[in-house]
Amino acid sequence: MFWYQQPPRNGLKLIVSSASWSYNSYENGYSEAKFEVNREKSDYTLLTIKNLTLKDEATYFCAMSDH
């Protein structure tokens, strides 16, 4: 499972990738302290953004891969 952020008038930025068999992998500039991912099932995940500020204004997308 992959979570992306798309700020207004900008391209997609990968935040975190999550696999059911391993830990979450955060991209540079992103951390679990701000973007918490809960993956209780292999086909379900929840992204929680903590302590929202105006800088967090964006559209957030998730994507899934069979690999």
PDB file of C-alpha atoms in Angstrom, residues 4-57:
ATOM      1  CA  TYR A   4       0.734   9.972  -1.734  1.00  0.00           C
ATOM      2  CA  GLN A   5       0.276  13.678  -1.076  1.00  0.00           C
ATOM      3  CA  GLN A   6      -0.581  16.172  -3.819  1.00  0.00           C
ATOM      4  CA  PRO A   7      -0.364  19.790  -2.644  1.00  0.00           C
ATOM      5  CA  PRO A   8      -2.317  22.369  -4.658  1.00  0.00           C
ATOM      6  CA  ARG A   9      -0.754  23.005  -8.097  1.00  0.00           C
ATOM      7  CA  ASN A  10       1.993  20.408  -7.492  1.00  0.00           C
ATOM      8  CA  GLY A  11       2.713  16.815  -8.438  1.00  0.00           C
ATOM      9  CA  LEU A  12       2.283  13.688  -6.351  1.00  0.00           C
ATOM     10  CA  LYS A  13       4.765  13.023  -3.549  1.00  0.00           C
ATOM     11  CA  LEU A  14       5.135   9.572  -2.018  1.00  0.00           C
ATOM     12  CA  ILE A  15       4.720   9.759   1.777  1.00  0.00           C
ATOM     13  CA  VAL A  16       4.965   6.157   2.906  1.00  0.00           C
ATOM     14  CA  SER A  17       4.835   2.608   1.633  1.00  0.00           C
ATOM     15  CA  SER A  18       3.384  -0.137   3.786  1.00  0.00           C
ATOM     16  CA  ALA A  19       3.606  -3.890   3.391  1.00  0.00           C
ATOM     17  CA  SER A  20       1.743  -6.397   5.511  1.00  0.00           C
ATOM     18  CA  TRP A  21       4.993  -8.307   6.148  1.00  0.00           C
ATOM     19  CA  SER A  22       7.261  -5.360   7.080  1.00  0.00           C
ATOM     20  CA  TYR A  23       7.444  -1.968   8.717  1.00  0.00           C
ATOM     21  CA  ASN A  24       6.230   1.241   7.118  1.00  0.00           C
ATOM     22  CA  SER A  25       8.866   2.942   4.985  1.00  0.00           C
ATOM     23  CA  TYR A  26       8.727   6.751   5.061  1.00  0.00           C
ATOM     24  CA  GLU A  27      10.205   9.009   2.404  1.00  0.00           C
ATOM     25  CA  ASN A  28      12.617  11.825   3.322  1.00  0.00           C
ATOM     26  CA  GLY A  29      10.774  14.680   5.012  1.00  0.00           C
ATOM     27  CA  TYR A  30       7.925  12.475   6.238  1.00  0.00           C
ATOM     28  CA  SER A  31       7.660  10.549   9.503  1.00  0.00           C
ATOM     29  CA  GLU A  32       5.324   8.452  11.611  1.00  0.00           C
ATOM     30  CA  ALA A  33       5.210  11.318  14.111  1.00  0.00           C
ATOM     31  CA  LYS A  34       3.167  13.282  11.538  1.00  0.00           C
ATOM     32  CA  PHE A  35       1.691  10.602   9.226  1.00  0.00           C
ATOM     33  CA  GLU A  36       0.551   7.502  11.082  1.00  0.00           C
ATOM     34  CA  VAL A  37      -0.404   4.442   9.034  1.00  0.00           C
ATOM     35  CA  ASN A  38      -2.522   1.670  10.523  1.00  0.00           C
ATOM     36  CA  ARG A  39      -2.840  -1.480   8.454  1.00  0.00           C
ATOM     37  CA  GLU A  40      -5.046  -3.968  10.238  1.00  0.00           C
ATOM     38  CA  LYS A  41      -5.788  -6.101   7.163  1.00  0.00           C
ATOM     39  CA  SER A  42      -3.955  -6.695   3.901  1.00  0.00           C
ATOM     40  CA  ASP A  43      -6.629  -4.801   1.939  1.00  0.00           C
ATOM     41  CA  TYR A  44      -7.380  -1.999   4.420  1.00  0.00           C
ATOM     42  CA  THR A  45      -5.225   0.868   5.649  1.00  0.00           C
ATOM     43  CA  LEU A  46      -5.839   4.166   7.401  1.00  0.00           C
ATOM     44  CA  LEU A  47      -3.679   7.298   7.218  1.00  0.00           C
ATOM     45  CA  THR A  48      -3.937   9.711  10.151  1.00  0.00           C
ATOM     46  CA  ILE A  49      -2.358  13.162   9.844  1.00  0.00           C
ATOM     47  CA  LYS A  50      -1.457  14.538  13.253  1.00  0.00           C
ATOM     48  CA  ASN A  51      -1.353  18.203  14.317  1.00  0.00           C
ATOM     49  CA  LEU A  52      -2.735  19.613  11.081  1.00  0.00           C
ATOM     50  CA  THR A  53      -1.390  22.913   9.787  1.00  0.00           C
ATOM     51  CA  LEU A  54      -1.998  24.885   6.589  1.00  0.00           C
ATOM     52  CA  LYS A  55       1.092  23.180   5.095  1.00  0.00           C
ATOM     53  CA  ASP A  56      -0.853  19.887   5.167  1.00  0.00           C
ATOM     54  CA  GLU A  57      -3.465  21.180   2.729  1.00  0.00           C
TER      55      GLU A  57
END
